[in-house]
XYZ file of C-alpha atoms in Angstrom:
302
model
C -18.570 20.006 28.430
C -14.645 18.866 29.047
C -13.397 15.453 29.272
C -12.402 16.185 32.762
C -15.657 17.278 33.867
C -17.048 14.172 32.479
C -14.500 12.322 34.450
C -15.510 13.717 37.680
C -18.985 13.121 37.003
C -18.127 9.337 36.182
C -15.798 8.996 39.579
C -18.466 11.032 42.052
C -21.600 8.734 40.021
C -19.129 5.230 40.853
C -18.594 6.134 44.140
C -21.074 7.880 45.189
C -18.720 10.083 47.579
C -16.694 12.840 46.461
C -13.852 11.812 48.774
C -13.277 8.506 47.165
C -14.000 10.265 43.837
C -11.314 12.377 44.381
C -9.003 9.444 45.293
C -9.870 7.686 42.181
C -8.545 10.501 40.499
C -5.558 11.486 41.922
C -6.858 15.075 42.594
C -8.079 17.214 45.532
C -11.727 17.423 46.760
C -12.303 20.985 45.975
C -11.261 21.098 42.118
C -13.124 17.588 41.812
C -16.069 19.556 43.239
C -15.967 22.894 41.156
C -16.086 20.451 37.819
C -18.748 18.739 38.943
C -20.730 22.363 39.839
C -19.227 23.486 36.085
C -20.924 20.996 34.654
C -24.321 21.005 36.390
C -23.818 25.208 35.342
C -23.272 23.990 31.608
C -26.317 21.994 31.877
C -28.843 23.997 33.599
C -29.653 20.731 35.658
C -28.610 19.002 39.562
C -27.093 16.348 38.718
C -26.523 15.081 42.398
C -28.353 15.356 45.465
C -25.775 15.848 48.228
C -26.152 15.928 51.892
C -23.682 15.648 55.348
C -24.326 12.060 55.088
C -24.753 10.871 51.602
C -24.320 11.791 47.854
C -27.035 10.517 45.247
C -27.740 10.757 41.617
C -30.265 12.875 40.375
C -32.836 12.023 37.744
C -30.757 14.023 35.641
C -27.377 12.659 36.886
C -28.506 8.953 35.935
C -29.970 10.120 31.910
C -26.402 11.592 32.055
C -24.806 8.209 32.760
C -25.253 6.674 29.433
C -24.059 9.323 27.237
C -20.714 10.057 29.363
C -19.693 6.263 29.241
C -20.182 6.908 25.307
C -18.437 10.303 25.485
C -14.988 9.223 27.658
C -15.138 5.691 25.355
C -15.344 7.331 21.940
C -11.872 9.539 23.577
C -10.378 6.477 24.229
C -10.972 5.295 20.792
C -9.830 8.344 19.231
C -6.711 8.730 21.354
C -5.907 4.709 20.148
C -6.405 5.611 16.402
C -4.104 8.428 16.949
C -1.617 6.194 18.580
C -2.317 3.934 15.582
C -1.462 5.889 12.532
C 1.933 7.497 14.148
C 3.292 3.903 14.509
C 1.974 2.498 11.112
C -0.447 0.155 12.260
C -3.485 1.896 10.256
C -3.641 4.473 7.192
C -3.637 3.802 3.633
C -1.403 2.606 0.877
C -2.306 2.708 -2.455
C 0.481 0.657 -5.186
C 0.825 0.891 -8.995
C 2.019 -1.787 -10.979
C 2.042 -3.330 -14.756
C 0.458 -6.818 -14.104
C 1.472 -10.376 -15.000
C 5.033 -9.560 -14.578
C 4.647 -8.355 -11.167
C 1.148 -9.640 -9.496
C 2.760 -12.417 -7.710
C 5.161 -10.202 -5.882
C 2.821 -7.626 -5.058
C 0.349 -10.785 -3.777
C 3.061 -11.930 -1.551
C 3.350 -8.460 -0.570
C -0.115 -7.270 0.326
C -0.468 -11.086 2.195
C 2.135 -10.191 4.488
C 0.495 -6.547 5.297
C -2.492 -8.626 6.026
C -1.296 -10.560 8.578
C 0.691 -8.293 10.081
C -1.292 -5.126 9.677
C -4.358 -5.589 8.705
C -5.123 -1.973 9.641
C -3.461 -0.928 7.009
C -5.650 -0.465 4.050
C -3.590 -1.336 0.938
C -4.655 -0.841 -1.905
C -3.792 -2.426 -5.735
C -4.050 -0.934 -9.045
C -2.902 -3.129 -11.794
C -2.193 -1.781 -16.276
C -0.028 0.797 -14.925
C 2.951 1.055 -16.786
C 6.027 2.648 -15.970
C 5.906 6.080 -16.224
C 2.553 6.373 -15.819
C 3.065 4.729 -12.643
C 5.871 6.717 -11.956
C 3.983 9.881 -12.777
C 0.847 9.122 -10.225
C 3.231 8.224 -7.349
C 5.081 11.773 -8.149
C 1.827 13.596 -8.053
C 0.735 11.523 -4.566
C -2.282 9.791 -6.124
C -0.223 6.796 -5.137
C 2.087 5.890 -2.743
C 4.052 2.886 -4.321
C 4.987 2.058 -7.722
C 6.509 -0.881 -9.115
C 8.213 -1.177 -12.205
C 11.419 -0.413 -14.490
C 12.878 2.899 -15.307
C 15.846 4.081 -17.382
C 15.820 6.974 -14.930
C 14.885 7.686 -11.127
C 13.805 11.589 -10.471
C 15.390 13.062 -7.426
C 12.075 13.024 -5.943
C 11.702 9.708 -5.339
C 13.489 6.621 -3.552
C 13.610 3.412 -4.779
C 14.580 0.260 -4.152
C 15.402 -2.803 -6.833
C 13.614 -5.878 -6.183
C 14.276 -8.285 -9.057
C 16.965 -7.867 -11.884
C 15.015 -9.304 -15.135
C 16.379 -10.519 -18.616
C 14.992 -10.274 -21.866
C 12.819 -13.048 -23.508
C 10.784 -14.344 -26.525
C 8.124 -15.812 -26.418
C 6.659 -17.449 -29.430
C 4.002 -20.028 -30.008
C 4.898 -23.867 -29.073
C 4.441 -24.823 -33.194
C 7.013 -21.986 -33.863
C 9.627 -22.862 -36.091
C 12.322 -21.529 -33.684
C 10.270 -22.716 -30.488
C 12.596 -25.797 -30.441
C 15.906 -23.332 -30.026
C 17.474 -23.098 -26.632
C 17.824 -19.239 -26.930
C 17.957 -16.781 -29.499
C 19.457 -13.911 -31.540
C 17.536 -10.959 -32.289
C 18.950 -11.667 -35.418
C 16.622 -14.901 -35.654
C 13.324 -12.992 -35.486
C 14.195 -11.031 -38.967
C 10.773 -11.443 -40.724
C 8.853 -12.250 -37.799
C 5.249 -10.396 -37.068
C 5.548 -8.881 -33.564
C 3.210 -8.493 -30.875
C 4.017 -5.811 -28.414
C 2.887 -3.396 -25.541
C 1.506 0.050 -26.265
C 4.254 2.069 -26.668
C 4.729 5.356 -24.401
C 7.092 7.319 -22.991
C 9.619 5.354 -21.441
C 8.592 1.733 -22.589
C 11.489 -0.107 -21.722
C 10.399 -3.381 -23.614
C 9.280 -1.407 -27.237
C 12.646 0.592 -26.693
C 14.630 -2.663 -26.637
C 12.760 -4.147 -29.421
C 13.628 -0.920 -31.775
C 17.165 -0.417 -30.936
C 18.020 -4.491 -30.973
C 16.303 -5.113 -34.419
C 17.897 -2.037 -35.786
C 21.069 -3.145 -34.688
C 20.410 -7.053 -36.270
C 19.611 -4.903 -39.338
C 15.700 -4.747 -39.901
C 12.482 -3.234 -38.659
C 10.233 -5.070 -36.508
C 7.033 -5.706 -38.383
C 4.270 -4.541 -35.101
C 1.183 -6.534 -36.067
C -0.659 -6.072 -32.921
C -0.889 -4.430 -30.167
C -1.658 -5.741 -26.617
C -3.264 -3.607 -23.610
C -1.714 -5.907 -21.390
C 0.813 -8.820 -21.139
C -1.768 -11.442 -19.902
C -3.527 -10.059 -23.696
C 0.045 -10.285 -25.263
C 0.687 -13.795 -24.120
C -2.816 -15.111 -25.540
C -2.076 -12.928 -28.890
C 1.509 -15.044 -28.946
C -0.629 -18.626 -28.048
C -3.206 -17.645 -30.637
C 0.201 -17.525 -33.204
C -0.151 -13.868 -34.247
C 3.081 -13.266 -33.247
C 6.488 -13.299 -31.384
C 6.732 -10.546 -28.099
C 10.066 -8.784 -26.407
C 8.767 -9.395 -23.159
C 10.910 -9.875 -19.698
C 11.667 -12.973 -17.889
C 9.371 -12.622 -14.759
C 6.505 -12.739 -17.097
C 7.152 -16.648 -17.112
C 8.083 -16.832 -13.949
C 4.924 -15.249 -12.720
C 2.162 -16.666 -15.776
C 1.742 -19.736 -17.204
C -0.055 -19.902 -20.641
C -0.370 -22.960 -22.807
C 1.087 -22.687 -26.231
C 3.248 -20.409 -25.403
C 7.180 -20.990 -25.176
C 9.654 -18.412 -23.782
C 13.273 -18.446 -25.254
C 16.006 -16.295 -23.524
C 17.679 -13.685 -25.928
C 21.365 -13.503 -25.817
C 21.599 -10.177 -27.634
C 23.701 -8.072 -25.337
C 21.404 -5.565 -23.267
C 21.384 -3.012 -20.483
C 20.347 -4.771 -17.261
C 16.943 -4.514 -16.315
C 15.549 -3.752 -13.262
C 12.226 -4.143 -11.024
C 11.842 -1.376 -8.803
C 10.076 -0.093 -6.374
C 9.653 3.715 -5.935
C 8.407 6.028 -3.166
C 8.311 9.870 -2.714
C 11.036 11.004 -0.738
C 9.053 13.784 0.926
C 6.027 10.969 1.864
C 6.198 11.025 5.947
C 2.942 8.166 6.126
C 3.542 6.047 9.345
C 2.135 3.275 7.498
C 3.926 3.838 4.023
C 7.346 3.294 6.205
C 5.781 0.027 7.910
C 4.837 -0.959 4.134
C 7.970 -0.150 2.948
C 9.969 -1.987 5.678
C 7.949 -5.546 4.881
C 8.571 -5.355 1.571
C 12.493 -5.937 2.275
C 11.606 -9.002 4.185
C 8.623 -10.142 1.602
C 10.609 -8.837 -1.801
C 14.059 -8.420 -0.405
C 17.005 -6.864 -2.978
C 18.523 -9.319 -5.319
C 21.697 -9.194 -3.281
C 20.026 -9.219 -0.427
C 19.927 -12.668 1.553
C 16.340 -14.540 1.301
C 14.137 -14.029 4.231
């Protein structure tokens, strides 16, 4: 059964005259009739009773009625969703990011997607830290990550979306909480409270080679899963933390004071990253908000 006999079916049942049918159609009479004969061949069954004078449905033509409707509708449909996905409007995005330091961005983020294209399914996984968010967008099991990298493989794109600075933060009773900034120099003696450390941690890499350089070993009391778990280790005064300065800007804990650190250090940055070889419709559309909703630091604000 072709969608084009189950036009002509559809045009001869509305009109009830193959003339007019063909009209409707833009076609001649005699291919509009040899589809309709196809068809009735294809299903063993008259679905018309025709005459010099008049053209009726058969008992078979009108149980036929229903299901064609449902046939040419579910084309449309599918032809739409087609139409869809090759202009972005629908398809799936999947992001990785750390957390606290970058939740409010991706919120303003996946807001805008929803009002715009809410046929877009975007979806957020949170704890991922850099290269093991870097890692899962390389092997395509996502197709965003967010977060900061010493290095960018040629694989992937990216684009920066916040430049960061280091901070301290320390309990509110801390002896140095009072400070305006400080020295990495200051924290000599201090119990620390960090991040697990992996492959690439940008934050436990700063924390070695600035200590070293001030002249002593941190002293790593605890470790955190997370910085939201960090930030309540710092309030519950088990330690300072190396952390960066959108983790105040995007979390608010009481007890907890954040100090900038004037040591000098690399710049950091927030990036996002994207496989270069990732054709997605709706990863582009994705991509393309996210300059409006997260624009480049030098970029003007939207």
């Amino acid at each position: 059964m072709e969608i084009q006999q189950i036009r002509a079916f559809l045009a001869v049942a509305d009109e009830l005259h193959f003339g007019r049918a063909a009209e409707k159609l833009h076609m001649a009479q005699p291919p509009l009739s040899r589809a309709i004969q196809r068809l009735e061949h294809e299903l063993k069954a008259p679905l018309f009773v025709r005459s010099t004078r008049s053209v009726q449905l058969t008992a078979e033509g009108e149980a036929l009625l229903i299901p064609a409707r449902e046939i040419l509708a579910a084309c449309r449909r599918s032809t739409l969703a087609v139409a869809s996905v090759g202009k972005g409007e629908t398809g799936r995005v999947r992001v990785a990011f750390a957390g606290v330091s970058s939740h409010v961005m991706v919120g303003k983020l996946a807001k805008r997607v929803r009002e715009t294209h809410p046929g877009i399914e975007f979806q957020l996984s949170s704890s991922n830290f850099a290269l093991p968010a870097m890692d899962r967008v390389m092997r395509g099991a996502m197709e965003v990550g967010l977060g900061r990298w010493n290095f960018i493989p040629a694989a992937l794109d990216s684009r920066t979306v916040a430049n960061e600075r280091l901070v301290v933060a320390l309990h509110e009773a801390h002896p140095l909480s009072g400070r305006e900034s400080l020295m990495m120099a200051d924290l000599a003696g201090q119990p620390f409270v960090t991040l697990p450390e992996h492959p690439g941690a940008i934050l436990h890499d700063y924390l070695r080679r600035l200590s070293n350089a001030a002249g002593y070993a941190p002293d790593i009391v605890q470790v955190a899963p997370d910085s939201q778990t960090l930030m309540a280790l710092v309030a519950a005064d088990i330690g300072v933390a190396l952390t960066v300065s959108s983790v105040p800007a995007n979390f608010s804990h009481p007890g907890v004071v954040f100090l900038p650190l004037d040591d000098p250090a690399d710049a950091i940055q927030l990036r996002l990253v994207w496989r270069k070889d990732n054709t997605s419709p709706a990863l582009r559309r994705v991509l393309l908000l996210s300059e409006a909703v997260l624009p480049s630091p030098d970029s003007p604000p939207d």
